[in-house]
Amino acid sequence: MNETANSAVTVKQRHSNFEKYAWLFMRLSGVVLLVLVLVHVYVNVVAGDGVFKVDFAFVAGKWASPFWQLWDFLILLLAVLHGTNGVRIIISDYAIRPMLRFWLTALVTAAAVLMLAAGTLTIFTFDPCPTAKGDLPAFCPVASESSR
């Protein structure tokens, strides 16, 4: 009888560990996000020429560096995971019916996956000088007349 009681406690402890790690993730990711975003704002706005100088060319020049791509990706990743976990907790607190809780959590998770996919593609496949003809930014090399 004692072994059964111990195994029930062990199963319950394993189940509650997810919430413990989710709680810990919220605290740690919040602190890391604060540092990442403050440095991001400082570099983009304060140290530069202000918010009015942040344009396509500024972003293109910044994302030419793998360091800033990784920095912005970490902001994206942590912000989406932090926000998704927060909404998951709100759904868990207020959605009483299990099926409603399941579908709301599935919807939030799907939205998070789509945001991560779109953001990751944008950050890592960004090409400031596309090969298509048209209005190109001033910093892109002009194609020679012979290649047209």
Coordinates of C-alpha atoms in Angstrom, one line a residue, residues 5-143:
A5 CA 1.1 6.0 -2.4
N6 CA 4.8 6.7 -3.2
S7 CA 4.3 6.1 -6.9
A8 CA 1.2 8.4 -6.9
V9 CA 3.3 11.2 -5.3
T10 CA 6.1 10.6 -7.8
V11 CA 3.7 10.9 -10.8
K12 CA 2.2 14.1 -9.3
Q13 CA 5.7 15.6 -8.7
R14 CA 6.7 14.9 -12.3
H15 CA 3.5 16.6 -13.6
S16 CA 4.1 19.7 -11.4
N17 CA 7.7 20.1 -12.6
F18 CA 6.5 21.6 -15.9
E19 CA 4.8 24.4 -14.1
K20 CA 7.8 25.0 -11.9
Y21 CA 10.1 25.3 -14.9
A22 CA 7.5 27.5 -16.7
W23 CA 7.4 29.8 -13.7
L24 CA 11.2 29.9 -13.6
F25 CA 11.4 30.5 -17.3
M26 CA 9.0 33.5 -17.0
R27 CA 11.3 35.1 -14.4
L28 CA 14.6 34.4 -16.2
S29 CA 13.3 35.3 -19.6
G30 CA 11.8 38.5 -18.3
V31 CA 15.2 39.6 -16.9
V32 CA 17.1 38.6 -20.1
L33 CA 14.4 40.3 -22.3
L34 CA 14.8 43.5 -20.3
V35 CA 18.5 43.6 -21.0
L36 CA 18.1 42.6 -24.7
V37 CA 15.4 45.2 -25.3
L38 CA 17.2 48.0 -23.4
V39 CA 20.4 47.5 -25.4
H40 CA 18.3 47.2 -28.6
V41 CA 16.6 50.6 -27.9
Y42 CA 19.9 52.2 -26.9
V43 CA 21.7 51.1 -30.0
N44 CA 18.9 51.9 -32.4
V45 CA 17.6 55.2 -31.0
V46 CA 19.8 56.7 -28.3
A47 CA 23.3 56.1 -29.6
G48 CA 22.2 56.8 -33.2
D49 CA 20.6 59.8 -34.6
G50 CA 17.2 59.2 -33.0
V51 CA 14.1 57.3 -34.1
F52 CA 13.7 59.3 -37.3
K53 CA 17.0 57.8 -38.7
V54 CA 15.8 54.2 -38.2
D55 CA 14.8 53.2 -41.7
F56 CA 15.2 50.4 -44.2
A57 CA 18.9 51.2 -44.8
F58 CA 19.6 51.3 -41.0
V59 CA 18.0 47.9 -40.6
A60 CA 19.7 46.5 -43.6
G61 CA 23.1 47.7 -42.4
K62 CA 22.4 46.3 -38.9
W63 CA 21.2 42.9 -40.2
A64 CA 24.3 42.6 -42.4
S65 CA 26.0 41.5 -39.1
P66 CA 25.3 38.0 -37.8
F67 CA 25.7 39.4 -34.3
W68 CA 22.7 41.7 -34.6
Q69 CA 20.7 39.0 -36.4
L70 CA 21.3 36.7 -33.5
W71 CA 20.5 39.5 -31.0
D72 CA 17.2 40.3 -32.7
F73 CA 16.4 36.6 -33.0
L74 CA 16.9 36.2 -29.3
I75 CA 14.5 39.1 -28.6
L76 CA 12.0 37.5 -31.0
L77 CA 12.3 34.0 -29.5
L78 CA 12.2 35.0 -25.9
A79 CA 9.4 37.5 -26.4
V80 CA 7.2 35.0 -28.2
L81 CA 7.8 32.2 -25.7
H82 CA 7.4 34.6 -22.7
G83 CA 4.2 36.0 -24.1
T84 CA 2.8 32.5 -25.1
N85 CA 3.6 31.1 -21.7
G86 CA 1.8 34.1 -20.0
V87 CA -1.3 33.6 -22.2
R88 CA -1.2 29.9 -21.4
I89 CA -1.2 30.7 -17.7
I90 CA -4.2 33.1 -18.2
I91 CA -6.1 30.4 -20.2
S92 CA -5.3 27.9 -17.5
D93 CA -6.7 30.2 -14.8
Y94 CA -9.9 31.4 -16.5
A95 CA -10.9 28.7 -19.0
I96 CA -12.9 26.3 -16.9
R97 CA -14.0 23.8 -19.5
P98 CA -11.2 21.4 -20.5
M99 CA -12.1 21.4 -24.2
L100 CA -12.1 25.2 -24.3
R101 CA -8.8 25.3 -22.5
F102 CA -7.3 22.8 -24.9
W103 CA -8.4 24.7 -28.1
L104 CA -7.4 28.1 -26.7
T105 CA -4.0 26.7 -25.8
A106 CA -3.7 25.1 -29.3
L107 CA -4.7 28.4 -31.0
V108 CA -2.1 30.4 -29.0
T109 CA 0.6 27.8 -29.6
A110 CA -0.2 27.8 -33.4
A111 CA 0.0 31.6 -33.4
A112 CA 3.4 31.5 -31.6
V113 CA 4.8 28.9 -34.1
L114 CA 3.6 31.1 -37.0
M115 CA 5.2 34.3 -35.4
L116 CA 8.5 32.5 -34.8
A117 CA 8.6 31.1 -38.3
A118 CA 7.8 34.4 -40.0
G119 CA 10.2 36.4 -37.7
T120 CA 13.0 33.9 -38.2
L121 CA 12.6 33.9 -42.0
T122 CA 12.5 37.7 -42.0
I123 CA 15.7 38.0 -39.8
F124 CA 17.8 35.4 -41.5
T125 CA 16.8 35.6 -45.1
F126 CA 16.5 39.4 -45.3
D127 CA 18.1 40.7 -48.5
P128 CA 18.4 44.5 -48.8
C129 CA 19.4 44.3 -52.4
P130 CA 17.0 41.9 -54.2
T131 CA 17.8 40.9 -57.8
A132 CA 14.4 42.1 -59.0
K133 CA 14.4 45.3 -61.0
G134 CA 12.7 48.4 -59.6
D135 CA 13.3 50.9 -56.9
L136 CA 16.4 49.7 -55.1
P137 CA 17.8 51.4 -52.0
A138 CA 20.7 53.8 -52.7
F139 CA 23.3 51.6 -51.1
C140 CA 22.6 48.7 -53.5
P141 CA 25.0 48.3 -56.4
V142 CA 23.4 49.3 -59.7
A143 CA 23.2 46.6 -62.3

